[in-house]
Amino acid sequence: MNKSVSVKVYHGYGHAHNLVVYGHVFKRKAKTQQVYSNNIFVNIAHLLKLFILKPYAFVEVRLRFFDQVIYNRTESDGFFKFEWKAEQDIPAGWHDVEVEAIDQNGSVLSAGEGKIYVPHITQYAFISDVDDTVMVSHSATIGRRLRELFIKNPHTRKTFPNAASHYQQLALSHTDAAQPNPFFYVSSSEWNLYDYLVETFKFNKLPDGAFLLNTLKRWKDLIKTGKTGHEGKLLRVMRILDAFPNQKFVFFGDNSQQDPEIYSSIVEKYPKNIEAVYIRNIRPEKEAETKVLLKKVEDKGVGACLFNRSEEAIEHSKSIGLIQ
């Protein structure tokens, strides 16, 4: 094993005929063990480390899943994606997957482990934005967004009151604790922030889920964090829908950026796949145009809710039978 090489595997998802897992290989990656400090300088130093990395381009990667072995190569930014069909029946639930980076002689440079989620066909699936939908992020204002990122750590980042309670109830909607409904967290934030977001969600007791994030950024682009890739966000949401053609989806977003437009355009094309759309009203000056877009959603027979507080969204979920 080459100690300077590391393989990062993110939570994957799919059904037996279409499984997907993503990750990165790094030649050098700063040690990013988080210290949960209230000291602003400690937090700034940790955050900077997340953006100091050297991706390993075009290295061969090998995935092991049950008895299957699949090969691929990383892209120029060290990113890899495996998409494959299982050779055996895969029961619903979380399953382990291993990815190895291998050199030209076939020697293993490094290995990483991840998990892949296979939901029951009868379950709901939830796609949620992250910034300003679940976490207070001020994404529309770059200065305030960076202040939240730099000053707070995953244990001090604020989530909206009762957002976790709502999501916990939805995770168990028409199912049980052994087989929770899948959550997909789609964000314009970069893969650099994966561990940071996973820890923030875990600490705030939000349901486990697969994160789909934006292309890696280097430290010199830190000022632009979270500011790109809204078209990419639409593609990421569409990929999830394609992977689960028989699942009923519920969307969560906010009106600070493009979520109402993205979600209403998807409902326009696939109304039968969508159960409801929830939009947090972050920008009151955009309330009128958000209502117009959500009216289009309702006209397609899909539930829609513009809410200021999570309690309103919870009431709406009860009224349409999503939660008891």
mmCIF file of C-alpha atoms in Angstrom:
data_model
loop_
_atom_site.group_PDB
_atom_site.id
_atom_site.type_symbol
_atom_site.label_atom_id
_atom_site.label_comp_id
_atom_site.label_asym_id
_atom_site.label_seq_id
_atom_site.Cartn_x
_atom_site.Cartn_y
_atom_site.Cartn_z
ATOM 1 C CA MET A 1 0.000 0.000 0.000
ATOM 2 C CA ASN A 2 1.158 3.515 -0.816
ATOM 3 C CA LYS A 3 0.406 5.603 2.269
ATOM 4 C CA SER A 4 0.316 8.866 0.336
ATOM 5 C CA VAL A 5 -2.482 7.579 -1.957
ATOM 6 C CA SER A 6 -6.043 7.525 -0.633
ATOM 7 C CA VAL A 7 -9.347 6.269 -2.039
ATOM 8 C CA LYS A 8 -12.550 7.979 -0.950
ATOM 9 C CA VAL A 9 -15.797 6.097 -1.667
ATOM 10 C CA TYR A 10 -19.127 7.931 -1.290
ATOM 11 C CA HIS A 11 -22.476 6.295 -0.490
ATOM 12 C CA GLY A 12 -23.942 4.782 -3.656
ATOM 13 C CA TYR A 13 -27.427 3.688 -4.644
ATOM 14 C CA GLY A 14 -29.475 1.728 -7.142
ATOM 15 C CA HIS A 15 -31.435 -1.433 -7.886
ATOM 16 C CA ALA A 16 -29.931 -4.759 -8.961
ATOM 17 C CA HIS A 17 -30.040 -3.801 -12.668
ATOM 18 C CA ASN A 18 -28.556 -0.337 -12.145
ATOM 19 C CA LEU A 19 -26.073 0.263 -9.311
ATOM 20 C CA VAL A 20 -24.028 3.459 -9.025
ATOM 21 C CA VAL A 21 -21.133 4.438 -6.768
ATOM 22 C CA TYR A 22 -18.834 7.489 -6.900
ATOM 23 C CA GLY A 23 -15.526 8.416 -5.330
ATOM 24 C CA HIS A 24 -12.128 10.090 -5.672
ATOM 25 C CA VAL A 25 -8.513 8.939 -5.629
ATOM 26 C CA PHE A 26 -5.944 11.383 -4.233
ATOM 27 C CA LYS A 27 -2.149 11.342 -4.561
ATOM 28 C CA ARG A 28 -2.016 13.560 -1.534
ATOM 29 C CA LYS A 29 -4.817 14.510 0.788
ATOM 30 C CA ALA A 30 -4.430 16.589 3.936
ATOM 31 C CA LYS A 31 -5.333 14.860 7.189
ATOM 32 C CA THR A 32 -8.856 16.050 7.836
ATOM 33 C CA GLN A 33 -9.725 14.657 11.258
ATOM 34 C CA GLN A 34 -12.139 17.315 12.503
ATOM 35 C CA VAL A 35 -11.518 18.981 15.842
ATOM 36 C CA TYR A 36 -14.877 20.299 17.053
ATOM 37 C CA SER A 37 -13.619 23.601 18.337
ATOM 38 C CA ASN A 38 -15.292 26.963 18.924
ATOM 39 C CA ASN A 39 -12.018 28.614 17.947
ATOM 40 C CA ILE A 40 -12.486 30.369 14.605
ATOM 41 C CA PHE A 41 -8.820 29.849 13.609
ATOM 42 C CA VAL A 42 -9.002 26.097 14.247
ATOM 43 C CA ASN A 43 -12.135 25.906 12.079
ATOM 44 C CA ILE A 44 -10.588 28.012 9.296
ATOM 45 C CA ALA A 45 -7.445 25.824 9.295
ATOM 46 C CA HIS A 46 -9.557 22.661 9.072
ATOM 47 C CA LEU A 47 -11.694 24.005 6.242
ATOM 48 C CA LEU A 48 -8.650 25.090 4.232
ATOM 49 C CA LYS A 49 -7.233 21.562 4.547
ATOM 50 C CA LEU A 50 -10.367 20.183 2.850
ATOM 51 C CA PHE A 51 -9.376 22.174 -0.232
ATOM 52 C CA ILE A 52 -5.658 21.284 -0.193
ATOM 53 C CA LEU A 53 -5.432 18.055 -2.139
ATOM 54 C CA LYS A 54 -3.835 16.499 -5.191
ATOM 55 C CA PRO A 55 -6.198 14.317 -7.244
ATOM 56 C CA TYR A 56 -4.803 11.179 -8.890
ATOM 57 C CA ALA A 57 -5.738 11.436 -12.585
ATOM 58 C CA PHE A 58 -6.323 8.435 -14.877
ATOM 59 C CA VAL A 59 -5.312 5.782 -12.341
ATOM 60 C CA GLU A 60 -6.948 2.357 -12.641
ATOM 61 C CA VAL A 61 -9.601 1.561 -10.037
ATOM 62 C CA ARG A 62 -11.135 -1.808 -9.188
ATOM 63 C CA LEU A 63 -14.507 -2.261 -7.496
ATOM 64 C CA ARG A 64 -15.455 -5.343 -5.489
ATOM 65 C CA PHE A 65 -19.143 -5.973 -4.781
ATOM 66 C CA PHE A 66 -20.216 -9.430 -3.568
ATOM 67 C CA ASP A 67 -18.457 -11.742 -6.113
ATOM 68 C CA GLN A 68 -18.191 -9.113 -8.836
ATOM 69 C CA VAL A 69 -15.000 -7.300 -9.828
ATOM 70 C CA ILE A 70 -15.252 -4.269 -12.158
ATOM 71 C CA TYR A 71 -12.496 -2.022 -13.516
ATOM 72 C CA ASN A 72 -12.496 1.656 -14.436
ATOM 73 C CA ARG A 73 -10.194 4.722 -14.470
ATOM 74 C CA THR A 74 -10.358 8.022 -12.647
ATOM 75 C CA GLU A 75 -10.978 11.250 -14.569
ATOM 76 C CA SER A 76 -8.580 14.218 -14.698
ATOM 77 C CA ASP A 77 -9.763 15.389 -11.247
ATOM 78 C CA GLY A 78 -9.369 11.942 -9.646
ATOM 79 C CA PHE A 79 -13.147 11.310 -9.761
ATOM 80 C CA PHE A 80 -14.473 7.834 -10.543
ATOM 81 C CA LYS A 81 -17.931 6.486 -11.217
ATOM 82 C CA PHE A 82 -18.979 2.848 -11.386
ATOM 83 C CA GLU A 83 -22.322 1.910 -12.923
ATOM 84 C CA TRP A 84 -23.087 -1.795 -13.216
ATOM 85 C CA LYS A 85 -25.646 -4.590 -13.108
ATOM 86 C CA ALA A 86 -25.560 -7.062 -10.247
ATOM 87 C CA GLU A 87 -25.081 -10.715 -11.178
ATOM 88 C CA GLN A 88 -27.261 -11.870 -8.298
ATOM 89 C CA ASP A 89 -30.378 -10.767 -6.441
ATOM 90 C CA ILE A 90 -29.519 -7.888 -4.130
ATOM 91 C CA PRO A 91 -31.770 -7.597 -1.059
ATOM 92 C CA ALA A 92 -33.028 -4.161 -0.035
ATOM 93 C CA GLY A 93 -30.844 -2.271 2.432
ATOM 94 C CA TRP A 94 -27.242 -1.065 2.754
ATOM 95 C CA HIS A 95 -24.420 -3.177 1.257
ATOM 96 C CA ASP A 96 -20.623 -2.865 1.491
ATOM 97 C CA VAL A 97 -18.516 -2.018 -1.524
ATOM 98 C CA GLU A 98 -14.704 -1.751 -1.806
ATOM 99 C CA VAL A 99 -12.692 0.233 -4.354
ATOM 100 C CA GLU A 100 -8.937 -0.184 -4.872
ATOM 101 C CA ALA A 101 -6.538 2.056 -6.792
ATOM 102 C CA ILE A 102 -4.011 -0.112 -8.656
ATOM 103 C CA ASP A 103 -0.762 0.702 -10.431
ATOM 104 C CA GLN A 104 0.442 -0.512 -13.854
ATOM 105 C CA ASN A 105 1.798 -3.720 -12.316
ATOM 106 C CA GLY A 106 -1.562 -4.546 -10.731
ATOM 107 C CA SER A 107 -0.324 -3.762 -7.207
ATOM 108 C CA VAL A 108 -2.855 -2.147 -4.864
ATOM 109 C CA LEU A 109 -1.867 1.454 -4.064
ATOM 110 C CA SER A 110 -4.726 2.083 -1.668
ATOM 111 C CA ALA A 111 -8.271 0.914 -0.914
ATOM 112 C CA GLY A 112 -11.432 2.553 0.366
ATOM 113 C CA GLU A 113 -14.762 1.211 1.567
ATOM 114 C CA GLY A 114 -18.240 2.582 1.034
ATOM 115 C CA LYS A 115 -21.859 1.535 1.125
ATOM 116 C CA ILE A 116 -24.585 1.254 -1.478
ATOM 117 C CA TYR A 117 -28.322 1.528 -0.755
ATOM 118 C CA VAL A 118 -30.958 -0.584 -2.482
ATOM 119 C CA PRO A 119 -34.521 0.464 -1.557
ATOM 120 C CA HIS A 120 -37.691 -1.631 -1.705
ATOM 121 C CA ILE A 121 -39.604 -0.913 -4.891
ATOM 122 C CA THR A 122 -42.639 0.104 -2.782
ATOM 123 C CA GLN A 123 -40.804 2.799 -0.837
ATOM 124 C CA TYR A 124 -40.878 6.556 -1.271
ATOM 125 C CA ALA A 125 -37.603 8.272 -2.098
ATOM 126 C CA PHE A 126 -36.682 11.807 -1.009
ATOM 127 C CA ILE A 127 -34.420 14.238 -2.832
ATOM 128 C CA SER A 128 -33.399 17.226 -0.758
ATOM 129 C CA ASP A 129 -31.276 20.276 -1.359
ATOM 130 C CA VAL A 130 -28.894 21.037 1.533
ATOM 131 C CA ASP A 131 -27.990 24.734 1.821
ATOM 132 C CA ASP A 132 -30.893 26.873 3.060
ATOM 133 C CA THR A 133 -33.263 23.911 2.828
ATOM 134 C CA VAL A 134 -31.879 21.880 5.743
ATOM 135 C CA MET A 135 -28.854 23.928 6.891
ATOM 136 C CA VAL A 136 -28.787 27.670 7.459
ATOM 137 C CA SER A 137 -26.215 28.693 4.815
ATOM 138 C CA HIS A 138 -27.052 32.139 3.369
ATOM 139 C CA SER A 139 -26.033 30.760 -0.039
ATOM 140 C CA ALA A 140 -27.361 33.760 -1.942
ATOM 141 C CA THR A 141 -24.754 35.997 -0.241
ATOM 142 C CA ILE A 142 -21.171 34.752 -0.720
ATOM 143 C CA GLY A 143 -19.756 36.675 2.281
ATOM 144 C CA ARG A 144 -22.325 35.285 4.704
ATOM 145 C CA ARG A 145 -22.020 31.784 3.210
ATOM 146 C CA LEU A 146 -18.232 31.771 3.731
ATOM 147 C CA ARG A 147 -18.708 33.130 7.251
ATOM 148 C CA GLU A 148 -20.999 30.162 8.094
ATOM 149 C CA LEU A 149 -18.470 27.742 6.621
ATOM 150 C CA PHE A 150 -15.392 29.245 8.256
ATOM 151 C CA ILE A 151 -16.712 30.108 11.693
ATOM 152 C CA LYS A 152 -18.821 27.007 12.324
ATOM 153 C CA ASN A 153 -17.880 23.336 12.494
ATOM 154 C CA PRO A 154 -20.233 20.373 11.835
ATOM 155 C CA HIS A 155 -21.361 20.390 15.479
ATOM 156 C CA THR A 156 -22.170 24.110 15.541
ATOM 157 C CA ARG A 157 -23.742 24.486 12.087
ATOM 158 C CA LYS A 158 -27.431 25.281 12.531
ATOM 159 C CA THR A 159 -30.155 23.295 10.836
ATOM 160 C CA PHE A 160 -33.667 24.729 10.614
ATOM 161 C CA PRO A 161 -35.886 23.959 13.636
ATOM 162 C CA ASN A 162 -37.860 20.724 13.173
ATOM 163 C CA ALA A 163 -36.304 19.953 9.765
ATOM 164 C CA ALA A 164 -34.685 16.820 11.255
ATOM 165 C CA SER A 165 -37.972 15.789 12.881
ATOM 166 C CA HIS A 166 -39.798 16.121 9.545
ATOM 167 C CA TYR A 167 -37.155 14.093 7.691
ATOM 168 C CA GLN A 168 -37.075 11.408 10.409
ATOM 169 C CA GLN A 169 -40.847 10.968 10.082
ATOM 170 C CA LEU A 170 -40.580 10.815 6.286
ATOM 171 C CA ALA A 171 -37.777 8.229 6.506
ATOM 172 C CA LEU A 172 -40.321 5.918 8.165
ATOM 173 C CA SER A 173 -43.266 6.855 5.929
ATOM 174 C CA HIS A 174 -45.171 3.643 5.067
ATOM 175 C CA THR A 175 -42.155 1.529 6.040
ATOM 176 C CA ASP A 176 -40.260 0.567 9.219
ATOM 177 C CA ALA A 177 -36.972 1.339 10.949
ATOM 178 C CA ALA A 178 -35.290 -1.737 9.416
ATOM 179 C CA GLN A 179 -35.910 -0.435 5.869
ATOM 180 C CA PRO A 180 -36.042 3.387 6.003
ATOM 181 C CA ASN A 181 -36.962 5.336 2.872
ATOM 182 C CA PRO A 182 -33.883 6.479 0.940
ATOM 183 C CA PHE A 183 -32.729 10.110 1.117
ATOM 184 C CA PHE A 184 -30.594 11.767 -1.556
ATOM 185 C CA TYR A 185 -28.951 15.042 -0.597
ATOM 186 C CA VAL A 186 -28.149 17.030 -3.746
ATOM 187 C CA SER A 187 -26.062 20.147 -3.246
ATOM 188 C CA SER A 188 -24.070 22.741 -5.171
ATOM 189 C CA SER A 189 -21.366 22.310 -2.501
ATOM 190 C CA GLU A 190 -18.223 20.476 -3.620
ATOM 191 C CA TRP A 191 -17.084 16.915 -2.863
ATOM 192 C CA ASN A 192 -14.387 18.556 -0.661
ATOM 193 C CA LEU A 193 -17.146 19.102 1.930
ATOM 194 C CA TYR A 194 -18.477 15.508 1.906
ATOM 195 C CA ASP A 195 -17.214 14.486 5.376
ATOM 196 C CA TYR A 196 -18.159 17.896 6.793
ATOM 197 C CA LEU A 197 -21.758 17.503 5.533
ATOM 198 C CA VAL A 198 -22.074 13.855 6.582
ATOM 199 C CA GLU A 199 -20.962 14.748 10.125
ATOM 200 C CA THR A 200 -23.272 17.812 10.268
ATOM 201 C CA PHE A 201 -26.258 15.663 9.239
ATOM 202 C CA LYS A 202 -25.342 12.855 11.633
ATOM 203 C CA PHE A 203 -24.884 15.263 14.563
ATOM 204 C CA ASN A 204 -28.260 16.885 13.823
ATOM 205 C CA LYS A 205 -29.937 13.459 13.562
ATOM 206 C CA LEU A 206 -30.947 13.762 9.909
ATOM 207 C CA PRO A 207 -31.545 10.463 8.047
ATOM 208 C CA ASP A 208 -28.590 8.672 6.514
ATOM 209 C CA GLY A 209 -28.435 9.211 2.785
ATOM 210 C CA ALA A 210 -26.405 9.436 -0.396
ATOM 211 C CA PHE A 211 -24.841 12.851 -1.055
ATOM 212 C CA LEU A 212 -24.461 14.044 -4.648
ATOM 213 C CA LEU A 213 -22.158 17.028 -4.711
ATOM 214 C CA ASN A 214 -20.301 19.280 -7.130
ATOM 215 C CA THR A 215 -16.873 18.936 -8.758
ATOM 216 C CA LEU A 216 -13.842 19.214 -6.447
ATOM 217 C CA LYS A 217 -12.415 22.697 -5.933
ATOM 218 C CA ARG A 218 -8.820 23.605 -5.079
ATOM 219 C CA TRP A 219 -7.960 26.039 -2.272
ATOM 220 C CA LYS A 220 -7.562 29.002 -4.658
ATOM 221 C CA ASP A 221 -11.213 28.581 -5.743
ATOM 222 C CA LEU A 222 -12.532 28.422 -2.183
ATOM 223 C CA ILE A 223 -14.123 31.864 -2.543
ATOM 224 C CA LYS A 224 -16.406 30.370 -5.226
ATOM 225 C CA THR A 225 -17.601 27.465 -3.095
ATOM 226 C CA GLY A 226 -21.216 26.479 -3.716
ATOM 227 C CA LYS A 227 -21.629 29.040 -6.477
ATOM 228 C CA THR A 228 -21.542 26.815 -9.558
ATOM 229 C CA GLY A 229 -23.331 23.881 -11.059
ATOM 230 C CA HIS A 230 -27.067 24.519 -11.002
ATOM 231 C CA GLU A 231 -27.322 22.801 -14.410
ATOM 232 C CA GLY A 232 -25.254 20.042 -12.815
ATOM 233 C CA LYS A 233 -27.814 19.837 -10.034
ATOM 234 C CA LEU A 234 -30.628 19.199 -12.530
ATOM 235 C CA LEU A 235 -28.532 16.400 -14.098
ATOM 236 C CA ARG A 236 -27.823 14.840 -10.696
ATOM 237 C CA VAL A 237 -31.533 14.811 -9.808
ATOM 238 C CA MET A 238 -32.403 13.331 -13.215
ATOM 239 C CA ARG A 239 -29.803 10.558 -12.743
ATOM 240 C CA ILE A 240 -31.486 9.526 -9.486
ATOM 241 C CA LEU A 241 -34.905 9.436 -11.176
ATOM 242 C CA ASP A 242 -33.464 7.327 -14.016
ATOM 243 C CA ALA A 243 -31.974 4.869 -11.514
ATOM 244 C CA PHE A 244 -35.357 4.417 -9.786
ATOM 245 C CA PRO A 245 -38.030 4.512 -12.530
ATOM 246 C CA ASN A 246 -40.656 2.817 -10.323
ATOM 247 C CA GLN A 247 -40.117 4.890 -7.183
ATOM 248 C CA LYS A 248 -42.344 7.783 -6.066
ATOM 249 C CA PHE A 249 -40.238 10.865 -5.256
ATOM 250 C CA VAL A 250 -40.671 13.841 -2.946
ATOM 251 C CA PHE A 251 -38.509 16.939 -3.570
ATOM 252 C CA PHE A 252 -37.267 19.455 -0.991
ATOM 253 C CA GLY A 253 -35.616 22.771 -1.839
ATOM 254 C CA ASP A 254 -35.719 26.507 -1.207
ATOM 255 C CA ASN A 255 -36.199 29.640 -3.279
ATOM 256 C CA SER A 256 -32.782 31.214 -2.608
ATOM 257 C CA GLN A 257 -31.502 29.906 -5.950
ATOM 258 C CA GLN A 258 -32.872 27.603 -8.690
ATOM 259 C CA ASP A 259 -34.751 24.796 -6.883
ATOM 260 C CA PRO A 260 -38.324 25.883 -7.789
ATOM 261 C CA GLU A 261 -37.392 26.105 -11.497
ATOM 262 C CA ILE A 262 -35.481 22.797 -11.460
ATOM 263 C CA TYR A 263 -38.204 20.870 -9.642
ATOM 264 C CA SER A 264 -41.140 22.314 -11.593
ATOM 265 C CA SER A 265 -39.410 21.488 -14.910
ATOM 266 C CA ILE A 266 -38.966 17.863 -13.753
ATOM 267 C CA VAL A 267 -42.624 17.626 -12.654
ATOM 268 C CA GLU A 268 -43.602 18.960 -16.090
ATOM 269 C CA LYS A 269 -41.889 15.944 -17.703
ATOM 270 C CA TYR A 270 -42.453 13.211 -15.090
ATOM 271 C CA PRO A 271 -45.591 14.047 -13.066
ATOM 272 C CA LYS A 272 -46.364 10.369 -12.339
ATOM 273 C CA ASN A 273 -42.999 9.886 -10.602
ATOM 274 C CA ILE A 274 -43.352 12.828 -8.204
ATOM 275 C CA GLU A 275 -45.568 12.787 -5.114
ATOM 276 C CA ALA A 276 -44.874 16.287 -3.767
ATOM 277 C CA VAL A 277 -42.579 19.335 -3.931
ATOM 278 C CA TYR A 278 -41.626 21.330 -0.814
ATOM 279 C CA ILE A 279 -39.969 24.751 -1.059
ATOM 280 C CA ARG A 280 -38.662 26.665 1.963
ATOM 281 C CA ASN A 281 -39.445 30.384 1.570
ATOM 282 C CA ILE A 282 -35.968 31.869 2.174
ATOM 283 C CA ARG A 283 -36.395 34.887 -0.107
ATOM 284 C CA PRO A 284 -39.755 36.617 0.544
ATOM 285 C CA GLU A 285 -39.130 38.857 -2.496
ATOM 286 C CA LYS A 286 -39.289 35.690 -4.649
ATOM 287 C CA GLU A 287 -42.442 34.367 -2.993
ATOM 288 C CA ALA A 288 -44.820 35.433 -5.793
ATOM 289 C CA GLU A 289 -42.798 33.820 -8.589
ATOM 290 C CA THR A 290 -42.281 30.681 -6.473
ATOM 291 C CA LYS A 291 -46.059 30.396 -6.028
ATOM 292 C CA VAL A 292 -46.537 30.634 -9.808
ATOM 293 C CA LEU A 293 -44.117 27.714 -10.333
ATOM 294 C CA LEU A 294 -45.750 25.640 -7.572
ATOM 295 C CA LYS A 295 -49.179 26.270 -9.115
ATOM 296 C CA LYS A 296 -47.845 24.584 -12.281
ATOM 297 C CA VAL A 297 -46.754 21.659 -10.099
ATOM 298 C CA GLU A 298 -50.240 21.361 -8.543
ATOM 299 C CA ASP A 299 -51.847 21.581 -11.983
ATOM 300 C CA LYS A 300 -49.998 18.342 -12.816
ATOM 301 C CA GLY A 301 -51.664 16.612 -9.850
ATOM 302 C CA VAL A 302 -48.531 16.780 -7.659
ATOM 303 C CA GLY A 303 -48.637 18.098 -4.080
ATOM 304 C CA ALA A 304 -46.876 21.428 -3.494
ATOM 305 C CA CYS A 305 -46.035 23.360 -0.346
ATOM 306 C CA LEU A 306 -44.282 26.714 0.088
ATOM 307 C CA PHE A 307 -43.373 26.988 3.762
ATOM 308 C CA ASN A 308 -41.620 29.381 6.139
ATOM 309 C CA ARG A 309 -41.337 26.967 9.062
ATOM 310 C CA SER A 310 -40.876 23.187 9.037
ATOM 311 C CA GLU A 311 -44.056 22.785 11.122
ATOM 312 C CA GLU A 312 -46.076 23.961 8.095
ATOM 313 C CA ALA A 313 -44.361 21.368 5.878
ATOM 314 C CA ILE A 314 -45.043 18.649 8.492
ATOM 315 C CA GLU A 315 -48.750 19.586 8.542
ATOM 316 C CA HIS A 316 -48.853 19.408 4.749
ATOM 317 C CA SER A 317 -47.186 15.948 4.782
ATOM 318 C CA LYS A 318 -49.869 14.766 7.215
ATOM 319 C CA SER A 319 -52.653 16.257 5.097
ATOM 320 C CA ILE A 320 -51.558 14.285 1.986
ATOM 321 C CA GLY A 321 -50.908 11.064 3.926
ATOM 322 C CA LEU A 322 -47.106 11.074 3.614
ATOM 323 C CA ILE A 323 -46.811 10.814 7.390
ATOM 324 C CA GLN A 324 -49.336 9.716 9.982
#
